[in-house]
Rosetta silent file (secondary structure, phi, psi, omega in degrees, C-alpha in Angstrom):
SEQUENCE: MHYARYKTILSAKNGMNLYRGCTHGCIYCDSRSRCYGMDHDFEDIEVKQDAIYILEEQLKRKRKVGMIGTGAMCDPYIPLEEELLITRKSLELIESYSFGIAIQTKSATILRDIDLLKRINEKTKCVVQITLTTYDEHLCKILEPYVSTTAERFEVLKIMNNEGIPTIVWLCPILPFINDTEENLVGILDYCIKAKVTGILCFGFGTTMREGSREYFYSKLDEYFPGMKQKYIEKYGNAYSCLSPNNANLQKIFSQSCIQNEIMYETGEIFDYLYRFEPKNNQTTLF
SCORE:     score description
SCORE:     0.000 S_00000001
   1 L     0.000  142.816  172.595    0.002    0.015    0.006 S_00000001
   2 E  -148.595  158.456  178.385    1.116    3.588   -0.703 S_00000001
   3 E  -100.723  149.911  178.227   -0.493    6.990   -0.681 S_00000001
   4 E  -142.093  147.670 -179.456   -0.664    9.368   -3.641 S_00000001
   5 L   -83.188  138.321  175.075   -1.943   12.955   -3.977 S_00000001
   6 L  -135.493  149.525  177.904   -5.000   13.653   -6.087 S_00000001
   7 L   -88.305  -29.681 -177.757   -6.877   16.865   -6.831 S_00000001
   8 L  -133.960  156.001  174.661  -10.284   15.236   -7.388 S_00000001
   9 L  -111.659  -39.443  179.475  -12.154   12.110   -6.325 S_00000001
  10 E   -93.156  139.267  172.126  -15.299   12.453   -8.510 S_00000001
  11 L   -79.062  174.168  179.888  -15.099   12.410  -12.257 S_00000001
  12 L   -59.419  -28.342 -178.772  -17.100   14.766  -14.454 S_00000001
  13 L  -103.046   21.159  176.980  -19.832   12.123  -14.565 S_00000001
  14 L    68.124   29.555  169.044  -19.737   11.444  -10.807 S_00000001
  15 E   -81.948  144.796 -173.904  -17.643    8.307  -11.032 S_00000001
  16 E  -135.622  119.580  173.095  -15.727    7.617   -7.822 S_00000001
  17 L  -127.792  115.307 -172.902  -12.691    5.395   -7.327 S_00000001
  18 L   -89.124  -19.995  178.549  -11.084    5.629   -3.908 S_00000001
  19 E  -126.710  159.880  170.316   -8.295    3.084   -4.551 S_00000001
  20 E  -127.455  129.077 -172.972   -6.114    2.107   -7.497 S_00000001
  21 L   102.149  174.947 -176.132   -5.133   -1.504   -7.857 S_00000001
  22 L  -163.063  151.819  175.133   -6.660   -4.610   -6.321 S_00000001
  23 L  -118.874   14.418 -179.894   -5.777   -7.739   -4.308 S_00000001
  24 L   -70.241  -27.421  174.235   -8.825   -9.855   -5.231 S_00000001
  25 L    78.175   15.407 -179.015   -6.626  -11.756   -7.742 S_00000001
  26 L   -60.284  127.895 -169.520   -9.327  -12.294  -10.419 S_00000001
  27 L   -72.457  -13.245 -174.980   -7.461  -13.871  -13.318 S_00000001
  28 L  -106.945    9.091 -166.332   -9.405  -11.992  -16.014 S_00000001
  29 L   -60.481  119.717  177.541   -9.236   -8.467  -14.523 S_00000001
  30 H   -69.613  -23.658 -177.864   -9.341   -5.729  -17.208 S_00000001
  31 H   -69.461   -7.129  171.163   -8.084   -3.114  -14.804 S_00000001
  32 H   -78.326  -10.984 -176.752   -4.611   -4.599  -15.186 S_00000001
  33 L   -57.973  140.570 -177.022   -4.544   -3.346  -18.756 S_00000001
  34 H   -65.282  -23.895 -177.315   -1.678   -0.998  -19.587 S_00000001
  35 H   -62.488  -16.395 -178.876   -4.033    1.528  -21.213 S_00000001
  36 H   -86.573   -2.494  172.306   -5.093    2.725  -17.745 S_00000001
  37 L    67.131   29.050  177.612   -1.594    4.047  -17.064 S_00000001
  38 L   -72.916  117.483 -176.620   -1.024    2.462  -13.669 S_00000001
  39 L  -100.525   25.511  176.312    2.623    3.121  -12.829 S_00000001
  40 L  -139.442  166.293  178.665    2.826    0.824   -9.795 S_00000001
  41 L   -61.212  138.132 -173.241    2.428   -2.863   -9.130 S_00000001
  42 L   -59.769  -33.278  179.864   -1.232   -3.821   -9.352 S_00000001
  43 L   -85.830   -4.837  176.385   -1.310   -5.457   -5.911 S_00000001
  44 L   -92.123   90.195 -170.280    0.426   -2.449   -4.356 S_00000001
  45 L   -61.537  127.915  172.727   -2.791   -0.497   -3.588 S_00000001
  46 E   -92.368  118.980  179.787   -2.661    3.223   -4.222 S_00000001
  47 E  -102.679  134.148 -177.522   -4.721    5.092   -1.657 S_00000001
  48 E   -80.663  114.304 -174.338   -5.835    8.563   -2.529 S_00000001
  49 L   -66.483  140.055 -179.748   -4.532   10.859    0.181 S_00000001
  50 L    58.989   29.479 -174.064   -7.104   13.069    1.838 S_00000001
  51 H   -59.639  -39.540 -176.984   -9.790   11.372   -0.239 S_00000001
  52 H   -70.170  -38.435  175.488  -12.600   12.074    2.185 S_00000001
  53 H   -63.633  -47.203 -178.514  -11.747   15.736    2.504 S_00000001
  54 H   -60.905  -42.816  179.931  -11.483   16.118   -1.253 S_00000001
  55 H   -58.883  -46.588 -177.532  -14.773   14.293   -1.792 S_00000001
  56 H   -62.638  -43.375  178.177  -16.610   16.534    0.667 S_00000001
  57 H   -58.366  -41.424 -179.172  -15.251   19.635   -1.039 S_00000001
  58 H   -70.462  -39.428  175.944  -16.476   18.363   -4.373 S_00000001
  59 H   -60.910  -39.352  179.160  -19.918   17.445   -3.005 S_00000001
  60 H   -61.183  -37.097 -175.988  -20.269   20.887   -1.525 S_00000001
  61 H   -83.492   -8.584  179.221  -19.600   22.504   -4.874 S_00000001
  62 L   -65.598  127.404  179.001  -22.118   20.393   -6.804 S_00000001
  63 L   -71.359  -27.234 -179.178  -24.996   22.599   -7.989 S_00000001
  64 L  -138.635  150.224  175.422  -27.352   19.677   -8.010 S_00000001
  65 L   -81.903  159.096 -178.527  -27.497   16.285   -6.299 S_00000001
  66 L  -169.831 -165.323  178.204  -27.433   13.076   -8.341 S_00000001
  67 E   -82.609  141.040  171.241  -26.143    9.514   -8.556 S_00000001
  68 E  -117.911  133.734 -179.068  -22.523    8.635   -7.720 S_00000001
  69 E  -110.647  136.288  175.584  -21.091    5.440   -9.190 S_00000001
  70 E  -144.896  150.814  178.662  -18.208    3.465   -7.691 S_00000001
  71 L   107.701    0.872 -178.896  -16.563    0.069   -8.224 S_00000001
  72 L   -71.109  -40.195 -177.808  -16.021    0.143  -11.960 S_00000001
  73 L  -103.028  -31.723  179.725  -12.211    0.240  -11.864 S_00000001
  74 L  -143.320  132.404  179.719  -11.422   -0.858   -8.330 S_00000001
  75 L   -63.146  125.258 -179.141  -13.571   -2.770   -5.864 S_00000001
  76 L   -69.160   -7.239 -176.715  -14.497   -0.466   -3.007 S_00000001
  77 L  -121.250   42.494  170.713  -14.342   -3.428   -0.619 S_00000001
  78 L   -66.792  159.682 -174.224  -10.812   -4.710   -1.054 S_00000001
  79 L   -54.067  -32.772  178.371   -9.417   -6.164    2.214 S_00000001
  80 L   -58.509  -27.169 -178.860   -7.620   -2.903    2.952 S_00000001
  81 H   -63.775  -29.688  179.680  -10.955   -1.120    3.292 S_00000001
  82 H   -62.339  -23.952 -179.487  -11.623   -3.048    6.516 S_00000001
  83 H   -94.741  -42.988 -170.368   -8.717   -1.130    8.056 S_00000001
  84 H   -86.261  -33.422  175.259   -8.974    2.222    6.348 S_00000001
  85 L    65.437   24.898 -178.224  -12.774    2.639    6.234 S_00000001
  86 H   -69.712  -39.562  177.901  -12.494    5.060    3.256 S_00000001
  87 H   -66.379  -43.614  178.963  -15.501    3.605    1.431 S_00000001
  88 H   -61.728  -44.521  179.718  -17.601    3.746    4.561 S_00000001
  89 H   -62.992  -36.162 -179.749  -16.619    7.366    5.239 S_00000001
  90 H   -68.038  -39.782  176.192  -17.408    8.280    1.623 S_00000001
  91 H   -64.151  -35.880  175.237  -20.918    6.688    2.013 S_00000001
  92 H   -60.416  -41.690  178.388  -21.457    8.747    5.107 S_00000001
  93 H   -66.808  -44.945  179.246  -20.764   11.911    3.096 S_00000001
  94 H   -57.143  -43.283  177.733  -22.970   10.742    0.245 S_00000001
  95 H   -65.860  -43.784 -175.976  -25.837   10.161    2.665 S_00000001
  96 H   -63.796  -36.678 -178.088  -25.208   13.462    4.429 S_00000001
  97 L   -95.972   10.295  172.321  -25.284   15.450    1.217 S_00000001
  98 L    65.142   31.928  173.526  -28.345   13.565   -0.114 S_00000001
  99 L   -88.751  165.428  172.287  -26.716   11.996   -3.152 S_00000001
 100 E   -98.779  166.840 -178.000  -27.562    8.534   -4.480 S_00000001
 101 E  -137.424  136.409  168.377  -25.087    5.664   -4.897 S_00000001
 102 E  -119.223  106.855 -170.707  -24.641    2.843   -7.424 S_00000001
 103 E  -115.986  132.509 -176.604  -21.962    0.642   -5.833 S_00000001
 104 E  -119.877  135.668 -177.083  -20.358   -2.427   -7.375 S_00000001
 105 E  -156.007  166.015  166.748  -18.427   -5.116   -5.557 S_00000001
 106 L  -114.726    9.132 -168.705  -17.579   -8.817   -5.333 S_00000001
 107 L  -116.015  135.411  177.076  -17.140   -8.745   -1.611 S_00000001
 108 H   -70.748   -7.418  175.029  -19.665   -9.619    1.161 S_00000001
 109 H   -57.063  -24.390  178.915  -17.871   -6.918    3.208 S_00000001
 110 H   -53.943  -27.388  179.458  -20.440   -4.564    1.795 S_00000001
 111 H   -61.383  -25.332  173.703  -22.828   -5.909    4.415 S_00000001
 112 H   -53.792  -33.641 -174.372  -20.853   -3.960    7.003 S_00000001
 113 H  -103.904   19.593 -177.641  -22.262   -0.776    5.520 S_00000001
 114 H   -62.108  -27.180  176.704  -25.846   -1.867    5.090 S_00000001
 115 H   -62.380  -44.718  178.227  -26.974    0.696    7.645 S_00000001
 116 H   -69.070  -42.155 -179.012  -25.653    3.513    5.417 S_00000001
 117 H   -63.922  -37.809  178.251  -26.939    1.927    2.218 S_00000001
 118 H   -66.169  -41.253  177.777  -30.403    1.678    3.736 S_00000001
 119 H   -66.018  -41.165  178.478  -30.360    5.330    4.796 S_00000001
 120 H   -64.120  -44.598 -178.721  -29.212    6.482    1.394 S_00000001
 121 H   -65.337  -32.461  177.278  -31.991    4.355   -0.220 S_00000001
 122 H   -70.899  -31.894 -177.398  -34.618    5.759    2.097 S_00000001
 123 H   -86.925  -48.465 -174.859  -33.614    9.329    1.217 S_00000001
 124 L  -132.246 -100.088 -177.773  -32.694    8.986   -2.475 S_00000001
 125 L  -154.741  133.654  173.807  -31.521    5.843   -4.253 S_00000001
 126 E  -128.535  129.976  174.023  -29.035    3.091   -3.599 S_00000001
 127 E  -126.478  123.141  177.539  -28.317    0.269   -6.067 S_00000001
 128 E   -96.683  127.126 -179.980  -25.962   -2.563   -5.124 S_00000001
 129 E  -111.322  126.825 -175.664  -24.217   -4.257   -8.035 S_00000001
 130 E  -122.749  130.381  176.750  -22.694   -7.706   -7.623 S_00000001
 131 E   -86.803  131.523  172.914  -20.562   -9.533  -10.186 S_00000001
 132 L  -124.660  128.312  179.315  -21.320  -13.259  -10.739 S_00000001
 133 L  -119.675  -33.012 -177.352  -19.257  -15.274  -13.144 S_00000001
 134 L  -142.910  141.498  177.790  -19.545  -18.944  -12.153 S_00000001
 135 L   -81.972  -21.675 -175.136  -22.028  -21.119  -10.286 S_00000001
 136 L   -81.674  113.529 -176.573  -19.247  -23.621   -9.561 S_00000001
 137 H   -62.333  -37.155  178.956  -17.673  -22.848   -6.130 S_00000001
 138 H   -68.098  -44.329  178.270  -14.439  -24.669   -6.937 S_00000001
 139 H   -64.722  -35.861  177.254  -14.029  -22.854  -10.230 S_00000001
 140 H   -56.005  -45.401 -177.547  -14.859  -19.571   -8.461 S_00000001
 141 H   -68.245  -16.759  174.612  -11.831  -19.951   -6.162 S_00000001
 142 H   -86.758  -44.879 -176.371   -9.642  -20.358   -9.246 S_00000001
 143 H   -77.046  -32.582 -175.698  -11.034  -17.478  -11.278 S_00000001
 144 L  -135.222   69.922 -162.326  -11.549  -15.120   -8.300 S_00000001
 145 L   -67.477  -30.209 -172.083   -9.262  -16.507   -5.564 S_00000001
 146 L  -118.337   42.287 -176.964   -9.329  -13.765   -2.890 S_00000001
 147 L  -137.741  166.567  178.626  -12.921  -12.590   -2.992 S_00000001
 148 L   -60.940  143.477 -176.207  -16.244  -13.747   -1.579 S_00000001
 149 L   -70.948  168.999  178.155  -17.466  -16.934   -3.200 S_00000001
 150 H   -59.251  -41.485  179.190  -20.466  -16.973   -5.485 S_00000001
 151 H   -62.050  -37.812  178.089  -22.606  -18.475   -2.742 S_00000001
 152 H   -67.248  -39.721  177.338  -21.575  -15.664   -0.372 S_00000001
 153 H   -66.256  -36.249  176.284  -22.430  -13.032   -2.989 S_00000001
 154 H   -60.465  -37.940  177.486  -25.807  -14.704   -3.512 S_00000001
 155 H   -64.591  -39.189  177.263  -26.467  -14.216    0.215 S_00000001
 156 H   -58.543  -46.599 -179.295  -25.571  -10.534   -0.176 S_00000001
 157 H   -60.383  -42.128 -179.921  -28.124  -10.172   -2.978 S_00000001
 158 H   -65.999  -40.383  179.941  -30.832  -11.807   -0.841 S_00000001
 159 H   -64.337  -42.414 -179.449  -30.084   -9.641    2.133 S_00000001
 160 H   -64.171  -40.884  177.434  -30.151   -6.472    0.082 S_00000001
 161 H   -61.459  -43.333 -179.820  -33.530   -7.512   -1.404 S_00000001
 162 H   -63.771  -27.529  178.951  -34.904   -8.194    2.047 S_00000001
 163 L   -93.264    7.168  175.287  -33.816   -4.688    3.108 S_00000001
 164 L    80.324   14.601 -179.524  -35.528   -3.064    0.123 S_00000001
 165 L   -98.884  119.827 -178.197  -32.296   -2.227   -1.692 S_00000001
 166 L   -67.869  149.654 -178.892  -32.404   -2.952   -5.458 S_00000001
 167 E  -129.997  148.613  173.126  -29.656   -5.049   -7.018 S_00000001
 168 E  -124.991  133.426  176.625  -28.033   -5.486  -10.361 S_00000001
 169 E  -100.312  132.126  170.550  -25.909   -8.501  -11.301 S_00000001
 170 E   -94.150  109.885 -178.091  -22.988   -8.169  -13.698 S_00000001
 171 L   -94.145   72.592 -179.089  -22.837  -11.472  -15.623 S_00000001
 172 L  -168.521  151.762   -4.352  -19.326  -11.054  -16.873 S_00000001
 173 L   -85.224  158.739  171.710  -16.908  -12.137  -17.953 S_00000001
 174 L  -109.923  111.949 -169.017  -17.886  -15.542  -19.202 S_00000001
 175 L   -83.850  118.352 -178.990  -14.611  -17.227  -20.244 S_00000001
 176 L   -54.503  136.780  177.682  -14.790  -19.250  -23.475 S_00000001
 177 L    70.869    4.796  179.080  -14.099  -23.010  -22.917 S_00000001
 178 L  -123.983  -56.057 -179.851  -14.138  -22.551  -19.154 S_00000001
 179 L  -127.969   23.989 -179.140  -17.432  -21.275  -17.735 S_00000001
 180 L   -94.818   50.932 -179.151  -19.450  -20.760  -20.963 S_00000001
 181 L  -110.859  158.126  175.848  -21.832  -23.678  -20.345 S_00000001
 182 H   -62.395  -40.753 -177.341  -25.579  -23.880  -20.080 S_00000001
 183 H   -59.284  -44.799 -179.156  -25.251  -25.488  -16.667 S_00000001
 184 H   -64.800  -46.919 -179.992  -23.242  -22.487  -15.380 S_00000001
 185 H   -60.434  -44.481 -178.192  -25.612  -19.939  -16.863 S_00000001
 186 H   -67.047  -33.563  176.931  -28.718  -21.632  -15.514 S_00000001
 187 H   -64.745  -44.435  179.295  -27.111  -21.869  -12.020 S_00000001
 188 H   -67.739  -43.604  177.086  -26.376  -18.167  -11.967 S_00000001
 189 H   -59.645  -36.532  179.296  -29.797  -17.255  -13.302 S_00000001
 190 H   -64.348  -40.257  173.863  -31.373  -19.366  -10.626 S_00000001
 191 H   -60.293  -44.864 -178.808  -29.496  -17.381   -8.007 S_00000001
 192 H   -64.336  -37.912 -179.789  -30.668  -14.108   -9.586 S_00000001
 193 H   -67.229  -47.550 -179.462  -34.269  -15.253   -9.689 S_00000001
 194 H   -62.859  -32.308 -178.530  -34.232  -16.407   -6.051 S_00000001
 195 L   -88.024   -1.214  176.486  -32.596  -13.140   -4.947 S_00000001
 196 L    55.836   50.738 -178.707  -35.159  -11.127   -6.908 S_00000001
 197 L   -70.586  152.752  179.644  -32.597   -8.962   -8.632 S_00000001
 198 L   -74.620  -39.421 -176.635  -33.764   -5.907  -10.537 S_00000001
 199 E  -155.773  162.608  175.641  -31.585   -6.456  -13.536 S_00000001
 200 E  -131.491  120.793  177.737  -28.701   -8.514  -15.054 S_00000001
 201 E   -91.116  124.429 -179.719  -26.036   -6.840  -17.132 S_00000001
 202 L  -140.975  125.805 -177.665  -24.521   -9.031  -19.858 S_00000001
 203 L  -102.747   28.862 -176.018  -22.393   -7.705  -22.742 S_00000001
 204 L   100.520  153.059 -175.258  -22.417  -11.013  -24.666 S_00000001
 205 L   -90.536   97.561 -176.744  -20.991  -14.280  -23.451 S_00000001
 206 E   177.374 -159.608 -178.452  -17.225  -13.920  -23.661 S_00000001
 207 E  -144.972  172.944  175.838  -14.357  -11.843  -22.285 S_00000001
 208 E  -124.691  153.439 -179.853  -12.102   -9.036  -23.359 S_00000001
 209 L  -143.076  130.911  175.498   -8.319   -8.861  -23.376 S_00000001
 210 L  -124.583  170.474  174.944   -5.864   -5.979  -23.649 S_00000001
 211 L   -61.380  131.252 -175.565   -2.135   -5.686  -23.306 S_00000001
 212 L   104.481  -56.616  175.269   -1.318   -6.193  -19.695 S_00000001
 213 H   -75.648  -33.027 -178.807   -4.436   -8.093  -18.716 S_00000001
 214 H   -62.827  -46.963 -177.807   -3.833  -10.659  -21.484 S_00000001
 215 H   -61.984  -42.125  178.731   -0.405  -11.660  -20.202 S_00000001
 216 H   -66.721  -42.460  177.764   -1.614  -12.133  -16.635 S_00000001
 217 H   -60.318  -45.656 -178.417   -4.624  -14.107  -17.822 S_00000001
 218 H   -66.387  -33.664  178.791   -2.522  -16.392  -19.978 S_00000001
 219 H   -67.024  -32.727  178.402   -0.081  -17.027  -17.076 S_00000001
 220 H   -75.933  -32.686  174.929   -3.053  -18.162  -14.956 S_00000001
 221 H   -62.836  -44.757  178.259   -4.352  -20.379  -17.800 S_00000001
 222 H   -57.839  -36.931 -174.111   -0.942  -22.076  -17.864 S_00000001
 223 H   -76.822  -39.556 -171.277   -1.122  -22.556  -14.117 S_00000001
 224 H  -109.482  -25.735 -177.096   -4.730  -23.874  -13.819 S_00000001
 225 L  -133.193   73.212 -175.984   -5.774  -24.976  -17.309 S_00000001
 226 L   -53.795  132.806 -178.891   -2.793  -26.495  -19.123 S_00000001
 227 L    90.770  -17.459 -176.750   -3.191  -26.214  -22.913 S_00000001
 228 H   -67.450  -36.445 -175.980   -5.956  -23.579  -22.690 S_00000001
 229 H   -61.472  -44.458  178.332   -3.721  -20.657  -23.573 S_00000001
 230 H   -60.497  -39.298  178.405   -2.895  -22.206  -26.989 S_00000001
 231 H   -59.925  -43.889  178.438   -6.610  -22.771  -27.580 S_00000001
 232 H   -66.940  -43.654 -179.028   -7.212  -19.004  -26.964 S_00000001
 233 H   -60.740  -44.801 -177.820   -4.318  -17.978  -29.156 S_00000001
 234 H   -67.890  -35.242 -176.385   -5.565  -20.127  -32.038 S_00000001
 235 H   -83.762  -39.457 -171.113   -9.152  -18.936  -31.695 S_00000001
 236 H  -116.091  -15.054 -176.955   -8.761  -15.212  -30.885 S_00000001
 237 L    57.560 -128.218  177.844   -5.212  -14.178  -31.675 S_00000001
 238 L  -106.181   29.401 -178.898   -4.750  -10.678  -30.301 S_00000001
 239 L   -67.207  147.697  177.434   -8.455   -9.724  -30.524 S_00000001
 240 L   -78.356  -46.457 -178.622   -9.924   -7.487  -27.846 S_00000001
 241 E   -96.160  126.171 -177.866  -13.366   -9.083  -27.863 S_00000001
 242 E  -126.293   87.084 -176.487  -13.413  -12.877  -27.418 S_00000001
 243 E   -77.424  144.294  175.738  -16.925  -14.182  -27.756 S_00000001
 244 L   -67.934  143.556  172.972  -17.772  -17.767  -26.762 S_00000001
 245 L   -60.818  -17.892  178.558  -18.635  -20.193  -29.495 S_00000001
 246 L   -93.320   11.133 -169.460  -21.772  -20.830  -27.353 S_00000001
 247 H   -59.497  -46.232 -175.951  -22.747  -17.124  -27.315 S_00000001
 248 H   -60.862  -45.507 -179.022  -25.912  -17.383  -29.471 S_00000001
 249 H   -66.347  -41.807 -179.829  -27.343  -20.288  -27.467 S_00000001
 250 H   -68.085  -35.223  177.954  -26.493  -18.719  -24.122 S_00000001
 251 H   -60.996  -42.935 -179.516  -27.949  -15.359  -25.192 S_00000001
 252 H   -62.224  -47.672  177.789  -31.232  -17.104  -26.021 S_00000001
 253 H   -60.103  -43.652 -177.722  -31.427  -18.847  -22.635 S_00000001
 254 H   -64.151  -52.602 -177.785  -30.510  -15.595  -20.867 S_00000001
 255 H   -62.314  -44.331 -179.421  -33.011  -13.332  -22.558 S_00000001
 256 H   -61.417  -41.146  179.948  -35.871  -15.861  -22.282 S_00000001
 257 H   -64.804  -44.544 -179.700  -35.198  -16.399  -18.553 S_00000001
 258 H   -62.701  -42.552 -178.209  -35.070  -12.620  -17.883 S_00000001
 259 H   -64.908  -46.674 -176.581  -38.337  -12.036  -19.769 S_00000001
 260 H   -60.758  -32.010 -175.540  -40.100  -14.910  -17.976 S_00000001
 261 L  -104.617    9.147  176.092  -38.958  -13.609  -14.565 S_00000001
 262 L    55.816   49.698  176.703  -39.476   -9.908  -15.322 S_00000001
 263 L  -109.964  128.568  177.473  -35.787   -9.062  -14.839 S_00000001
 264 E   -60.986  135.793  176.850  -34.276   -6.105  -16.739 S_00000001
 265 L  -142.197   -9.060  175.535  -31.622   -7.268  -19.190 S_00000001
 266 L   -74.500  129.162 -173.962  -31.312   -4.684  -21.929 S_00000001
 267 H   -59.165  -47.764 -179.578  -27.974   -2.882  -21.380 S_00000001
 268 H   -60.298  -39.417  179.490  -29.300    0.588  -22.176 S_00000001
 269 H   -64.795  -41.262 -177.390  -32.272    0.205  -19.923 S_00000001
 270 H   -68.124  -44.791 -179.880  -30.112   -0.946  -17.019 S_00000001
 271 H   -66.216  -35.166  177.011  -27.548    1.914  -17.384 S_00000001
 272 H   -62.503  -41.110  177.001  -30.403    4.401  -17.626 S_00000001
 273 H   -63.873  -42.482 -179.430  -31.748    2.988  -14.350 S_00000001
 274 H   -67.578  -35.256 -177.492  -28.387    3.166  -12.638 S_00000001
 275 H   -84.783  -16.543 -174.694  -27.734    6.764  -13.680 S_00000001
 276 L   -78.818  117.432 -177.945  -31.256    7.988  -13.030 S_00000001
 277 L   -79.624  126.038 -177.561  -31.452    9.967   -9.777 S_00000001
 278 L  -126.106   78.334 -178.637  -34.762    9.259   -7.975 S_00000001
 279 L   -69.197  151.631 -178.333  -35.047   11.421   -4.891 S_00000001
 280 L  -105.354    0.768 -175.668  -37.809   10.665   -2.418 S_00000001
 281 L  -129.323   35.909  176.126  -37.991   14.176   -0.980 S_00000001
 282 L    58.515   36.009  177.987  -38.638   16.394   -4.038 S_00000001
 283 L   -82.906  156.939  178.701  -34.950   17.200   -4.548 S_00000001
 284 L   -72.272  137.543  179.934  -33.695   18.665   -7.830 S_00000001
 285 L   -91.275  156.199  179.943  -32.156   16.035  -10.087 S_00000001
 286 L   -90.911  -29.122 -172.540  -28.750   16.136  -11.736 S_00000001
 287 L  -105.796    0.000    0.000  -29.613   13.968  -14.788 S_00000001
């Protein structure tokens, strides 16, 4: 861990990342890609110095309240958060200034902050987003070794629903020749249906690879799936988008299940929902 100075915490579109880097160890992580310009080791977490002070100053200057999104580039509940409490303190500010939050994680540590999430949702809007990639618990520990298991994340989804907090599942990535099976998809969908999720985000059944993330992914394929790297090279070369050969069949199962269970699944509709500020006290909206 190391500290670095930053001038801002919120992006122009209210995106918020409090840390840079991650220790979850997911073998497919796009955030390792060199295009993001990270100049330190990925597991050496960069903590934004004075993040809470800077965030409050930015919130004060906002002309209108709206949704804040976090978790896209770095999970807000990496293990270091249990010690530093920066995510929790940021949620306290968001609640205090009457903003909404769309927060994404793979960690059951989010349950620690359910009191704040409930208060935000009672005042404005809170949406909890959970990534699910595999129904197989053994495979989960290979693909995502240092994060809450799929079963634990399923429990988070159920608890959030019971507390009246809407949830979105990110069904990605689905790795070709590894977890791109009907059995895996049906298992995840069953979890989503039982947890009464609001929507499921799926960008096609496959994965993406860039310089930096590709090399790490291939090293893990060699470690856990001997011969699989060559299969990827032969099938996809240096392509960014790597769709599963089963994509069409899985898409059909996915869309039919979502329609039958009244779950949002159109990408545009879900992002519109996430960005749409819905105050409960006649506040002026940002979007």
